[in-house]
Structures are given as structure tokens and as C-alpha cells.
C-alpha positions as CSV (number, residue, x, y, z in Angstrom):
1,M,4.3,-12.2,-1.3
2,V,6.5,-11.5,1.7
3,A,4.6,-14.0,3.9
4,G,5.2,-16.8,1.4
5,W,8.9,-15.8,1.0
6,T,9.3,-15.6,4.8
7,K,7.9,-19.1,5.2
8,S,10.2,-20.6,2.6
9,N,13.4,-18.6,3.4
10,Y,13.0,-16.2,6.3
11,Q,16.7,-15.3,6.3
12,A,16.6,-14.1,2.7
13,A,13.4,-12.2,3.3
14,G,14.9,-10.5,6.4
15,Q,18.1,-9.6,4.5
16,W,15.9,-8.0,1.8
17,L,14.0,-6.0,4.4
18,V,17.2,-4.7,6.0
19,A,18.4,-3.5,2.5
20,T,15.0,-2.0,1.5
21,E,14.6,1.7,1.5
22,D,12.2,3.1,4.2
23,G,8.7,3.8,2.9
24,P,5.3,2.3,2.5
25,L,6.6,-0.9,0.7
26,K,9.0,-1.6,3.5
27,Q,6.4,-0.9,6.2
28,A,3.9,-3.3,4.6
29,A,6.6,-5.9,4.1
30,T,7.8,-5.5,7.7
31,T,4.3,-6.0,9.0
32,S,3.8,-9.2,7.0
33,Y,7.3,-10.5,7.9
34,A,6.7,-9.9,11.7
35,A,3.3,-11.6,11.6
36,T,4.7,-14.6,9.7
37,V,7.8,-14.9,12.0
38,A,5.9,-14.4,15.3
39,P,4.7,-17.9,15.9
40,Y,8.3,-19.2,15.4
41,D,10.4,-16.4,16.9
42,S,8.3,-13.8,18.7
43,E,11.2,-11.7,19.9
44,V,12.5,-11.3,16.4
45,A,9.0,-10.3,15.3
46,A,8.9,-7.8,18.1
47,D,12.2,-6.3,17.0
48,W,10.7,-5.8,13.5
49,V,7.6,-4.2,14.9
50,A,9.9,-1.7,16.7
51,T,11.2,-0.6,13.3
52,L,7.8,0.6,12.2
53,P,6.8,4.3,12.7
54,S,4.4,5.0,15.5
55,G,0.8,4.9,14.5
56,E,-2.2,2.6,13.9
57,E,-0.3,0.3,11.5
58,R,2.4,-0.4,14.1
59,R,-0.3,-0.9,16.8
60,K,-2.1,-3.5,14.6
61,A,1.2,-5.3,13.8
62,A,2.1,-5.3,17.6
63,V,-1.3,-6.8,18.4
64,Q,-0.9,-9.5,15.7
65,V,2.6,-10.4,17.1
66,L,1.3,-10.5,20.6
67,K,-1.5,-12.9,19.6
68,S,1.0,-15.2,18.0
69,W,3.6,-15.0,20.8
70,R,4.7,-18.6,21.2
71,A,6.1,-18.8,24.7
72,D,6.5,-16.2,27.4
73,T,10.1,-15.9,28.3
74,G,9.4,-12.6,30.0
75,G,9.5,-10.8,26.7
76,R,5.8,-10.9,25.9
77,E,4.8,-8.7,28.9
78,A,7.7,-6.3,28.1
79,F,6.7,-6.1,24.5
80,A,3.1,-5.4,25.4
81,Q,4.1,-2.7,27.8
82,R,6.5,-1.1,25.3
83,E,3.9,-1.1,22.6
84,N,1.2,0.1,25.0
85,I,-1.2,-2.8,24.2
86,E,-3.0,-5.2,26.5
87,P,-1.2,-8.5,27.0
């Protein structure tokens, strides 16, 4: 659901995420949002990944964002290093 909403209105989906209470629903929605936004705005996706708690789900989200990173403006390498994943 979040992926479709993000594609049609990423700003509204992002505003909803900001207002959503922390928990499993927000974490799943954040993961989906970051993966959907990554090909268009990788740095925004990386910022959303940073809001996830440490652990396997965050690592998976980080890898997905890194795979979709559109252009390297220097941020890709920094993101990979911050998330401790291979670029």
C-alpha cells in the first residue's frame, strides 16, 4: 500500500510517516517508502533508513536503497559506510 501511495503522492506518504507513531507499522512503511523513493531521491531514502532501529530489517532496507542509488554525488559511499554495508 505504501509503495503505491508513494508513487502517486510521495509528499503525502512522507507526511503520514512523520506523523505515524513508532512501531512495527511505521517500520514496515518506512522500509517500503525508502525503497520506492530511492531511485528518484536516494539521499531522502537514506535519511528514512536512518530512522529505522538497528538490526536486520534496517540492514536489508539499506542494501535495497544502495542498489537503487541513482547517482553518486558522494553520498552513496558515505551511506554505505554509515550503514556498514558493501558499496
